[in-house]
Coordinates of C-alpha atoms and ligand atoms in Angstrom, one line a residue:
Chain E
M1 CA -174.6 -255.2 33.1
V2 CA -175.2 -253.6 36.5
I3 CA -172.1 -253.8 38.7
A4 CA -171.6 -253.9 42.4
Q5 CA -168.6 -252.2 44.0
S6 CA -167.0 -252.5 47.4
H7 CA -166.8 -249.1 48.9
K8 CA -167.4 -249.5 52.6
Q9 CA -165.1 -246.8 53.9
R10 CA -165.6 -244.2 51.1
S11 CA -168.2 -241.5 52.0
V12 CA -171.2 -240.8 50.0
L13 CA -171.1 -237.5 48.2
V14 CA -174.3 -237.7 46.1
N15 CA -177.3 -239.9 46.7
F16 CA -180.3 -240.0 44.4
E17 CA -183.3 -241.8 45.8
N18 CA -186.2 -242.2 43.3
V19 CA -185.5 -238.7 42.0
G20 CA -187.8 -237.4 39.3
L21 CA -187.6 -234.2 37.3
S22 CA -190.3 -232.5 35.3
Y23 CA -189.8 -229.0 33.9
D24 CA -193.4 -228.5 32.9
G25 CA -195.2 -230.6 35.5
V26 CA -196.5 -232.9 32.8
S27 CA -193.8 -234.7 30.9
E28 CA -191.0 -236.3 33.0
T29 CA -187.5 -235.6 31.8
L30 CA -186.0 -237.9 34.5
R31 CA -187.8 -240.5 36.6
D32 CA -187.0 -242.8 39.3
V33 CA -183.3 -242.0 39.3
N34 CA -181.3 -244.0 41.9
M35 CA -177.6 -243.4 42.0
V36 CA -174.8 -243.1 44.5
I37 CA -171.6 -241.2 44.0
R38 CA -168.8 -241.8 46.5
D39 CA -165.5 -240.2 47.2
G40 CA -163.1 -241.1 44.4
D41 CA -165.7 -242.3 42.0
F42 CA -165.3 -241.7 38.2
R43 CA -168.4 -241.9 36.1
F44 CA -169.3 -241.2 32.5
L45 CA -172.8 -240.0 31.9
T46 CA -174.0 -241.0 28.5
G47 CA -177.2 -240.9 26.6
P48 CA -178.6 -239.4 23.4
S49 CA -179.0 -235.7 23.0
G50 CA -182.0 -234.5 25.1
A51 CA -181.8 -237.6 27.4
G52 CA -181.4 -235.4 30.4
K53 CA -177.6 -235.5 31.1
T54 CA -177.4 -231.7 31.8
S55 CA -180.6 -231.8 33.7
L56 CA -179.2 -234.5 36.0
M57 CA -176.1 -232.5 36.6
R58 CA -178.1 -229.3 37.2
M59 CA -179.7 -231.0 40.2
I60 CA -176.4 -231.9 41.6
Y61 CA -174.9 -228.4 41.3
L62 CA -178.0 -227.0 42.9
A63 CA -179.4 -225.1 39.9
Q64 CA -182.6 -227.2 39.7
K65 CA -184.7 -228.8 42.5
P66 CA -185.9 -232.3 41.9
S67 CA -189.6 -232.6 41.3
S68 CA -189.9 -235.7 43.4
G69 CA -187.7 -238.1 45.4
R70 CA -184.8 -237.4 47.6
L71 CA -181.5 -235.9 46.7
T72 CA -178.7 -235.9 49.3
L73 CA -175.6 -233.9 48.8
F74 CA -172.6 -234.4 51.2
G75 CA -175.0 -235.9 53.6
E76 CA -177.6 -233.1 53.5
N77 CA -181.1 -233.4 52.0
I78 CA -181.1 -230.5 49.6
N79 CA -184.8 -229.9 49.9
Q80 CA -184.3 -229.1 53.5
L81 CA -181.2 -226.9 53.0
P82 CA -181.6 -223.3 54.1
R83 CA -180.8 -220.8 51.4
D84 CA -177.6 -219.5 53.1
Q85 CA -176.1 -223.0 53.1
L86 CA -176.3 -223.3 49.3
P87 CA -173.1 -221.3 48.5
L88 CA -171.0 -223.5 50.9
M89 CA -172.3 -226.6 49.2
R90 CA -171.8 -225.3 45.7
R91 CA -168.2 -224.4 46.6
R92 CA -167.5 -228.1 47.0
I93 CA -168.5 -228.8 43.4
G94 CA -166.6 -227.7 40.4
V95 CA -168.7 -227.5 37.2
V96 CA -167.6 -227.3 33.5
F97 CA -170.8 -226.1 31.9
Q98 CA -171.8 -227.4 28.5
E99 CA -172.1 -223.8 27.3
F100 CA -169.1 -222.7 29.4
R101 CA -170.9 -219.8 31.0
L102 CA -167.9 -217.5 31.3
L103 CA -168.5 -213.9 32.3
E104 CA -168.0 -211.9 29.2
H105 CA -166.7 -208.8 31.0
L106 CA -163.9 -210.7 32.8
T107 CA -160.6 -211.8 31.5
A108 CA -159.6 -215.4 31.3
F109 CA -157.6 -215.0 34.5
E110 CA -160.5 -213.3 36.3
N111 CA -163.0 -215.9 35.2
I112 CA -160.8 -218.7 36.5
A113 CA -160.3 -216.8 39.8
L114 CA -164.0 -216.2 40.3
P115 CA -164.7 -219.2 42.6
M116 CA -161.9 -218.0 44.8
R117 CA -163.0 -214.4 44.8
V118 CA -166.6 -215.1 45.8
Q119 CA -165.2 -217.0 48.8
G120 CA -163.4 -213.9 49.8
V121 CA -159.9 -215.4 49.2
N122 CA -157.2 -212.9 48.8
Q123 CA -155.8 -212.5 45.2
N124 CA -152.2 -213.3 46.2
E125 CA -153.3 -216.6 47.6
Y126 CA -154.8 -217.9 44.3
A127 CA -152.9 -215.9 41.6
Q128 CA -150.2 -218.5 41.2
D129 CA -152.7 -221.4 41.0
V130 CA -154.7 -219.5 38.4
T131 CA -151.6 -218.8 36.3
E132 CA -150.5 -222.4 36.5
L133 CA -153.9 -223.7 35.5
L134 CA -154.0 -221.3 32.5
T135 CA -150.6 -222.5 31.4
W136 CA -151.7 -226.1 31.8
V137 CA -154.7 -225.7 29.6
G138 CA -152.4 -224.1 27.0
L139 CA -153.6 -220.5 27.5
G140 CA -150.6 -219.1 29.3
D141 CA -150.3 -216.3 26.8
R142 CA -154.1 -215.4 27.0
V143 CA -154.2 -214.4 30.6
N144 CA -155.9 -211.1 29.9
A145 CA -158.0 -212.2 27.0
L146 CA -161.8 -211.6 27.2
P147 CA -164.0 -214.6 26.4
E148 CA -165.3 -213.0 23.2
T149 CA -161.8 -213.1 21.8
L150 CA -161.4 -216.8 22.6
S151 CA -162.3 -219.8 20.3
G152 CA -164.9 -222.3 21.5
G153 CA -162.2 -224.7 22.6
E154 CA -160.2 -222.0 24.4
K155 CA -163.3 -221.0 26.3
Q156 CA -163.9 -224.6 27.2
R157 CA -160.4 -224.8 28.7
V158 CA -161.0 -221.6 30.7
A159 CA -164.2 -223.1 31.9
L160 CA -162.4 -226.3 32.9
A161 CA -159.7 -224.3 34.8
R162 CA -162.4 -222.4 36.6
A163 CA -164.0 -225.7 37.7
L164 CA -160.7 -226.9 39.1
V165 CA -159.3 -223.8 40.8
S166 CA -161.0 -224.2 44.2
K167 CA -160.0 -227.9 44.4
P168 CA -163.6 -229.2 44.7
D169 CA -164.6 -232.6 46.1
L170 CA -166.7 -233.3 43.1
I171 CA -166.2 -232.3 39.5
L172 CA -169.1 -232.2 37.1
A173 CA -167.9 -231.9 33.5
D174 CA -170.7 -231.5 30.9
E175 CA -169.2 -232.3 27.5
P176 CA -165.8 -231.1 28.4
T177 CA -164.2 -232.3 25.2
G178 CA -167.0 -231.2 22.9
N179 CA -165.2 -228.3 21.4
V180 CA -161.6 -229.3 21.4
D181 CA -159.5 -231.4 19.1
P182 CA -158.8 -235.0 20.0
I183 CA -155.4 -234.2 21.4
M184 CA -156.7 -231.6 23.8
G185 CA -159.7 -233.8 24.5
E186 CA -157.3 -236.6 25.5
R187 CA -155.3 -234.2 27.7
I188 CA -158.5 -233.0 29.4
M189 CA -159.6 -236.5 30.1
R190 CA -156.1 -237.4 31.4
L191 CA -156.3 -234.5 33.8
L192 CA -159.7 -235.5 35.1
V193 CA -158.5 -239.0 35.6
E194 CA -155.4 -237.8 37.4
L195 CA -157.5 -235.5 39.7
N196 CA -159.8 -238.6 40.3
R197 CA -156.7 -240.7 41.2
L198 CA -155.9 -238.0 43.8
G199 CA -159.3 -238.5 45.4
T200 CA -161.7 -236.1 43.6
A201 CA -165.0 -237.7 42.4
V202 CA -165.7 -236.9 38.7
I203 CA -168.7 -237.2 36.5
V204 CA -168.3 -236.6 32.8
A205 CA -171.3 -236.2 30.5
T206 CA -170.3 -237.0 27.0
H207 CA -171.5 -238.3 23.6
D208 CA -168.0 -239.4 22.7
L209 CA -168.2 -243.1 22.9
T210 CA -164.6 -243.6 21.6
L211 CA -163.4 -241.6 24.5
V212 CA -165.6 -243.6 26.9
R213 CA -164.3 -246.9 25.6
R214 CA -160.7 -245.8 26.0
M215 CA -161.0 -244.6 29.6
K216 CA -162.3 -247.9 31.0
K217 CA -164.6 -246.2 33.6
N218 CA -168.1 -247.1 34.8
I219 CA -170.9 -245.6 32.9
L220 CA -174.2 -244.1 33.9
R221 CA -176.5 -244.4 30.9
L222 CA -179.6 -242.3 30.5
K223 CA -182.4 -243.6 28.4
D224 CA -186.1 -242.6 28.3
G225 CA -185.6 -240.7 31.5
R226 CA -184.2 -243.6 33.4
L227 CA -180.6 -244.1 34.6
S228 CA -178.7 -247.3 34.7
L229 CA -175.1 -248.1 35.8
H230 CA -172.9 -250.2 33.6
G231 CA -169.3 -251.4 33.6
P232 CA -166.7 -250.1 31.2
L233 CA -167.4 -250.5 27.5
K234 CA -165.4 -252.9 25.5
D235 CA -163.0 -251.5 22.9
I236 CA -164.1 -251.7 19.3
S237 CA -160.8 -253.4 18.4
P238 CA -157.4 -253.8 20.0
A239 CA -155.8 -251.8 17.2
T240 CA -157.9 -248.8 17.9
R241 CA -157.0 -249.0 21.6
A242 CA -153.3 -249.3 20.9
E243 CA -153.4 -246.3 18.5
A244 CA -155.4 -244.2 20.9
S245 CA -153.3 -244.9 24.0
S246 CA -150.0 -244.4 22.3
R247 CA -151.3 -241.1 20.9
A248 CA -152.5 -240.1 24.3
A249 CA -149.3 -241.0 26.0
G250 CA -147.3 -238.9 23.5
D251 CA -149.6 -235.9 24.0
E252 CA -149.3 -236.2 27.7
R253 CA -145.5 -236.2 27.5
S254 CA -145.3 -233.3 25.2
A255 CA -147.9 -231.3 27.0
L256 CA -146.1 -231.7 30.3
G257 CA -142.8 -230.9 28.7
A258 CA -141.4 -234.3 29.7
Chain V
M18 CA -169.5 -207.7 39.6
P19 CA -172.5 -207.0 37.4
E20 CA -171.0 -204.4 35.1
A21 CA -172.0 -200.8 34.8
G22 CA -173.7 -201.7 31.6
A23 CA -175.8 -199.4 29.4
A24 CA -177.8 -198.1 32.4
G25 CA -174.7 -196.4 33.8
A26 CA -174.6 -193.0 32.0
P27 CA -178.4 -192.3 32.0
L28 CA -178.7 -193.3 35.6
M29 CA -175.9 -191.0 36.6
T30 CA -177.5 -188.2 34.7
V31 CA -180.8 -188.8 36.6
I32 CA -179.0 -188.8 39.9
A33 CA -177.1 -185.6 39.0
V34 CA -180.4 -183.9 38.2
I35 CA -182.0 -185.2 41.4
S36 CA -179.0 -184.0 43.4
F37 CA -179.2 -180.6 41.8
L38 CA -182.8 -180.2 42.6
A39 CA -182.3 -181.5 46.2
C40 CA -179.5 -178.9 46.6
L41 CA -181.7 -176.1 45.4
A42 CA -184.6 -177.2 47.6
L43 CA -182.3 -177.4 50.6
A44 CA -180.7 -174.0 49.8
G45 CA -184.3 -172.6 49.5
F46 CA -185.1 -174.0 52.9
F47 CA -182.1 -172.3 54.5
F48 CA -182.6 -169.1 52.6
V49 CA -186.2 -168.7 53.8
R50 CA -185.3 -169.6 57.3
Q51 CA -182.5 -167.1 57.5
A52 CA -184.3 -164.3 55.7
A53 CA -187.2 -164.7 58.1
Q54 CA -184.9 -164.8 61.1
Q55 CA -183.2 -161.7 60.0
W56 CA -186.4 -159.8 59.3
T57 CA -188.2 -160.8 62.4
S58 CA -185.2 -160.2 64.7
D59 CA -184.8 -156.7 63.2
L60 CA -188.4 -156.0 64.0
S61 CA -189.1 -157.9 67.1
G62 CA -187.2 -155.7 69.5
S63 CA -188.6 -152.5 68.1
I64 CA -191.8 -150.7 68.8
T65 CA -192.9 -147.3 67.8
V66 CA -194.9 -144.8 69.7
Q67 CA -197.0 -142.3 67.7
I68 CA -198.4 -139.2 69.1
V69 CA -201.3 -137.4 67.5
G70 CA -203.1 -134.3 68.6
D71 CA -205.0 -131.3 67.5
S72 CA -202.2 -128.8 67.7
P73 CA -198.4 -128.9 67.7
S74 CA -198.3 -127.8 71.3
V75 CA -200.5 -130.7 72.5
I76 CA -198.4 -133.0 70.5
D77 CA -195.2 -131.6 72.0
R78 CA -196.6 -132.0 75.4
D79 CA -197.6 -135.6 74.9
I80 CA -194.2 -136.4 73.3
A81 CA -192.4 -135.1 76.4
A82 CA -194.8 -137.1 78.7
A83 CA -194.5 -140.3 76.6
E84 CA -190.7 -139.9 76.6
N85 CA -190.7 -139.7 80.4
V86 CA -192.9 -142.7 80.7
L87 CA -190.7 -144.7 78.4
R88 CA -187.5 -143.7 80.1
A89 CA -189.0 -144.7 83.5
T90 CA -190.1 -148.1 82.3
S91 CA -187.7 -151.0 83.0
G92 CA -187.0 -153.1 79.9
V93 CA -186.8 -150.0 77.6
E94 CA -183.3 -150.1 76.2
E95 CA -183.3 -147.2 73.8
V96 CA -185.6 -144.2 73.2
R97 CA -185.2 -142.2 70.1
V98 CA -187.5 -139.2 69.7
Y99 CA -187.8 -137.9 66.1
S100 CA -187.3 -134.2 65.9
L101 CA -189.8 -132.0 64.1
E102 CA -187.3 -131.6 61.3
Q103 CA -187.1 -135.4 60.9
R104 CA -190.8 -135.8 61.1
R105 CA -191.4 -133.2 58.4
K106 CA -188.9 -135.0 56.2
L107 CA -190.9 -138.1 56.6
L108 CA -194.0 -136.3 55.4
E109 CA -192.4 -134.6 52.5
P110 CA -192.9 -137.5 50.0
W111 CA -196.7 -137.1 50.6
L112 CA -197.1 -133.4 51.0
G113 CA -194.3 -132.0 49.0
K114 CA -191.1 -130.2 49.9
G115 CA -191.6 -127.0 51.9
R116 CA -195.4 -127.5 51.9
V117 CA -195.6 -128.7 55.5
S118 CA -196.7 -125.6 57.3
D119 CA -195.8 -124.7 60.8
S120 CA -199.3 -124.9 62.0
L121 CA -199.9 -128.4 60.8
P122 CA -200.0 -130.9 63.7
V123 CA -197.3 -133.2 62.5
P124 CA -197.6 -136.5 64.5
G125 CA -194.8 -137.3 66.9
I126 CA -192.7 -140.4 66.5
I127 CA -190.6 -142.2 69.1
A128 CA -188.7 -145.3 68.1
V129 CA -188.1 -147.6 71.1
E130 CA -186.0 -150.7 71.5
V131 CA -187.3 -152.9 74.2
S132 CA -186.1 -156.1 76.0
P133 CA -187.6 -159.4 74.9
A134 CA -189.4 -159.7 78.3
L135 CA -191.0 -156.3 77.9
R136 CA -191.8 -157.1 74.2
K137 CA -193.8 -160.0 75.3
D138 CA -196.1 -158.0 77.5
L139 CA -196.6 -154.4 76.6
S140 CA -200.0 -153.9 78.3
G141 CA -198.4 -152.1 81.4
L142 CA -196.6 -149.7 79.2
Q143 CA -199.7 -149.2 77.1
M144 CA -201.7 -148.3 80.2
D145 CA -199.1 -145.8 81.5
L146 CA -198.9 -144.1 78.2
A147 CA -202.7 -143.8 78.0
N148 CA -202.8 -142.2 81.5
R149 CA -199.9 -139.8 81.0
A150 CA -199.9 -139.0 77.3
P151 CA -203.4 -139.5 75.9
G152 CA -202.3 -138.8 72.3
A153 CA -199.8 -141.7 72.3
R154 CA -200.5 -144.9 70.3
L155 CA -198.2 -147.9 70.6
D156 CA -197.4 -149.8 67.5
D157 CA -195.7 -153.1 68.2
H158 CA -195.3 -154.3 64.6
G159 CA -197.1 -157.4 65.6
V160 CA -199.1 -157.7 62.4
W161 CA -195.9 -157.6 60.4
N162 CA -194.2 -160.0 62.6
D163 CA -197.0 -162.5 62.6
S164 CA -197.5 -162.5 58.9
L165 CA -193.8 -162.7 58.2
S166 CA -193.2 -165.7 60.4
A167 CA -196.3 -167.4 59.1
S168 CA -195.2 -167.1 55.5
A169 CA -191.7 -167.9 56.3
Q170 CA -192.8 -171.1 58.1
T171 CA -194.9 -172.1 55.1
G172 CA -192.0 -171.4 52.8
Q173 CA -189.7 -173.6 55.0
I174 CA -192.2 -176.5 55.2
L175 CA -192.7 -176.3 51.4
A176 CA -188.9 -176.3 50.7
F177 CA -188.2 -179.1 53.0
G178 CA -191.2 -181.1 51.7
I179 CA -189.8 -180.7 48.2
F180 CA -186.4 -181.8 49.4
L181 CA -188.0 -185.0 51.0
L182 CA -190.0 -185.7 47.8
I183 CA -186.8 -185.5 45.7
M184 CA -185.1 -188.0 48.1
V185 CA -188.1 -190.3 47.7
A186 CA -187.7 -190.0 43.9
A187 CA -184.0 -190.8 44.3
C188 CA -184.9 -194.0 46.2
A189 CA -187.4 -195.0 43.7
V190 CA -185.1 -194.5 40.8
I191 CA -182.3 -196.5 42.4
I192 CA -184.6 -199.4 43.3
Y193 CA -185.9 -199.4 39.7
A194 CA -182.4 -199.3 38.3
A195 CA -181.2 -202.0 40.7
R196 CA -184.1 -204.3 39.7
A197 CA -183.5 -203.6 36.0
G198 CA -179.8 -204.3 36.5
L199 CA -180.5 -207.6 38.2
A200 CA -182.7 -208.6 35.3
A201 CA -180.2 -207.5 32.7
N202 CA -177.4 -209.3 34.5
K203 CA -179.3 -212.5 35.2
E204 CA -176.7 -214.7 33.6
I205 CA -173.9 -213.1 35.6
I206 CA -175.8 -213.5 38.8
D207 CA -176.6 -217.1 38.0
V208 CA -173.0 -217.9 37.3
L209 CA -171.9 -216.1 40.5
H210 CA -174.3 -218.2 42.5
L211 CA -173.2 -221.4 40.8
V212 CA -169.6 -220.8 41.6
G213 CA -170.5 -220.3 45.2
A214 CA -171.3 -216.6 45.7
S215 CA -173.6 -215.8 48.6
D216 CA -176.4 -213.2 48.2
E217 CA -174.4 -210.9 50.4
F218 CA -171.4 -211.0 48.0
I219 CA -173.6 -210.2 45.0
A220 CA -175.4 -207.5 46.9
A221 CA -172.2 -205.9 48.1
E222 CA -170.9 -205.8 44.5
V223 CA -174.1 -204.1 43.3
Q224 CA -174.0 -201.8 46.3
R225 CA -170.5 -200.7 45.6
R226 CA -171.4 -200.0 42.0
F227 CA -174.4 -197.9 43.0
F228 CA -172.5 -196.1 45.6
V229 CA -169.8 -194.9 43.1
L230 CA -172.5 -194.1 40.5
G231 CA -174.5 -192.2 43.1
L232 CA -171.5 -190.3 44.4
R233 CA -170.4 -189.2 41.0
G234 CA -173.8 -188.2 39.8
A235 CA -174.6 -186.4 43.1
L236 CA -171.3 -184.5 43.0
M237 CA -172.1 -183.3 39.5
G238 CA -175.5 -182.1 40.6
L239 CA -174.0 -180.4 43.6
S240 CA -171.4 -178.5 41.5
L241 CA -174.1 -177.4 39.2
A242 CA -176.3 -176.2 42.1
I243 CA -173.4 -174.3 43.7
I244 CA -172.7 -172.5 40.4
V245 CA -176.3 -171.6 39.9
L246 CA -176.7 -170.4 43.5
L247 CA -173.6 -168.2 43.3
L248 CA -174.6 -166.8 39.9
S249 CA -178.1 -166.0 41.1
G250 CA -176.7 -164.5 44.3
W251 CA -174.4 -162.3 42.3
A252 CA -177.2 -161.3 40.0
L253 CA -179.7 -160.4 42.8
Q254 CA -177.0 -158.5 44.6
G255 CA -176.7 -156.2 41.7
L256 CA -180.5 -155.6 41.9
E257 CA -180.6 -155.0 45.6
P258 CA -177.6 -153.2 46.9
S259 CA -178.1 -154.0 50.5
G260 CA -177.8 -157.7 49.7
Y261 CA -180.5 -158.2 52.2
F262 CA -182.4 -160.9 50.3
L263 CA -179.7 -163.5 49.9
P264 CA -178.3 -164.2 53.3
A265 CA -178.3 -167.9 52.6
I266 CA -175.9 -167.6 49.7
R267 CA -173.7 -164.8 50.8
N268 CA -171.2 -165.4 53.5
N269 CA -172.9 -168.4 54.8
S270 CA -170.7 -171.5 55.2
A271 CA -173.3 -173.4 57.2
T272 CA -175.6 -173.7 54.2
M273 CA -172.6 -174.8 52.1
V274 CA -171.8 -177.6 54.6
W275 CA -175.4 -178.7 54.5
L276 CA -175.3 -178.8 50.7
L277 CA -172.2 -180.9 50.8
M278 CA -174.2 -183.4 52.8
V279 CA -176.6 -183.9 49.9
P280 CA -174.2 -186.1 47.8
L281 CA -173.4 -188.1 50.9
L282 CA -177.0 -188.6 51.6
I283 CA -177.8 -189.5 48.0
C284 CA -175.0 -192.1 47.6
T285 CA -175.9 -193.6 50.9
V286 CA -179.5 -193.8 49.8
A287 CA -178.3 -195.3 46.5
A288 CA -176.2 -197.9 48.2
V289 CA -178.7 -198.9 50.8
S290 CA -181.7 -199.1 48.5
A291 CA -179.6 -201.1 45.9
K292 CA -178.5 -203.6 48.5
Q293 CA -182.0 -204.0 50.0
T294 CA -183.4 -204.5 46.5
V295 CA -180.9 -207.1 45.6
M296 CA -181.2 -209.0 48.8
R297 CA -185.0 -209.0 48.6
S298 CA -185.1 -210.2 45.0
L299 CA -182.4 -212.8 45.4
S300 CA -184.0 -214.3 48.5
G301 CA -186.9 -215.3 46.2
R302 CA -184.7 -217.7 44.3
W303 CA -183.4 -221.1 45.1
Ligands
ATP7 N1 -184.6 -225.3 31.6 C1 -185.4 -226.1 30.9 N2 -186.7 -225.9 30.8 C2 -187.5 -226.8 30.2 N3 -187.1 -227.9 29.6 C3 -185.8 -228.2 29.6 C4 -184.9 -227.3 30.3 N4 -183.6 -227.8 30.2 C5 -183.8 -229.0 29.5 N5 -185.1 -229.2 29.2 C6 -185.6 -230.3 28.4 O1 -185.2 -231.5 29.1 C7 -184.8 -232.5 28.3 C8 -183.4 -232.9 28.6 O2 -182.5 -231.8 28.4 P1 -181.0 -231.9 28.8 O3 -180.3 -230.6 28.4 O4 -180.8 -232.3 30.1 O5 -180.4 -233.0 27.8 P2 -178.9 -233.5 27.5 O6 -178.9 -234.9 27.7 O7 -178.0 -232.6 28.3 O8 -178.8 -233.1 26.0 P3 -177.5 -232.8 25.1 O9 -176.7 -234.0 25.0 O10 -178.0 -232.3 23.8 O11 -176.7 -231.7 25.9 C9 -184.9 -231.9 26.9 O12 -186.0 -232.4 26.3 C10 -185.0 -230.4 27.1 O13 -185.8 -229.9 26.1
MG8 MG1 -176.6 -231.3 27.8

């Protein structure tokens, strides 16, 4: 089911027009992708492994040029963007990479602070935000831990905090719950929903259909290199939904110390 | 940001060696220059008048005539006539002590200090001497002077050329290391870009790292060079009591100041070439 939405006053952040991507110039990983992401949108991006979810996101966070078509980011055609404009554009996008991509020689704190540092922000302006984010993701006691001493799930949470620290306009989360237990997964999703409610656009790539069902958000589905937009999935059963939401509510309360 | 990594210690060693060699080349340059200056200045104001003749009386007559001519010439600052005693002493090494007979016509010697203006044009003096004292020969040490300054010049050019070559090697090593560093730290640089770092930010981080590395390596090389120069100066001083051959090392603070510039030059070269290398190779990306 393709849905139409009313979004007259919300500005367009991302606009794909017939975008195609081919890594080798022969086979097409993505073709004819058309999609609009507006301020305040929340989208799940689903599709089987290898469908091109990461590839699609890579184009949005300016790691990969489209092979064809037109991709507009914050109103600018990225193919015509001069190189010195790329950093400014990337700073408006927070990315949780599927493989985290933390810098191994930096502590958890320094990794999270990185987006602020590269913008030349003074440490005393962001130190408190970084500490609060670390506490929120449950790593308040691992401030000075190096990534190699963190578990997969802990790294994922550091990566999430790094994506949020500069308060971006658009958050791209590639499998942000892939390495954490359901409770932490639920908390991460709640946080993303909360940020979205405050106005940030969010795209979450995930395999986790249970999660997708629960969140009741529109879905971008990738299949055979093509993208289609769908309404929220139906729950499997009311019982599952009740159980899931009560558990989530409880987690949220305990996590926030309420 | 890109860490010191494994290249840190070897690179610092290479820079230390380069700095050491550069210091030696530069010290060599100043040494040759100063030695030549000292030698030529000692010689350049001096000329010698030799008087030969068939008999001591003829020689004595010409000596007196030549002395008069010299004293009457403007630009002559000092005239020192060697006595017969002194001249005999000079001959002793060749003829043996007490073997110089009274009847032997020992040539006369007059050492003369002249002004630079007169030194440039001795033809007038030469003519006067020929007229008044036919046995007088004027020796202006010109052959000595010319060959000394020619070889000193060659030595200086050679030393400075070596210094420049060493600097070129420093540049090349830094550029190579910066490129290797970029390749080795590709993931770090990609992440920095993706979280919004500009090329300038990354280049500045790399530049800072190479500056520190260059400074530390170069200071090590400089210290080693100073130790070696002092030791060799001390050793040569023992061989040559006048200490005439090592003016550049002994009591010469100017050379030391120039040597101190070497580390500054090297770490500047390191910082600039690292930055240029990074900016150039990053601009090729998207
Ligand atoms: N850098 C690359 N170079 C060449 N081919 C690539 C590259 N990245 C991805 N691909 C190919 O593109 C296709 C899509 O990969 P992508 O990583 O986008 O899938 P995905 O949907 O994120 O998969 P997963 O769910 O497993 O993360 C795959 O066939 C993959 O082999
Ligand atoms: Mg992926």
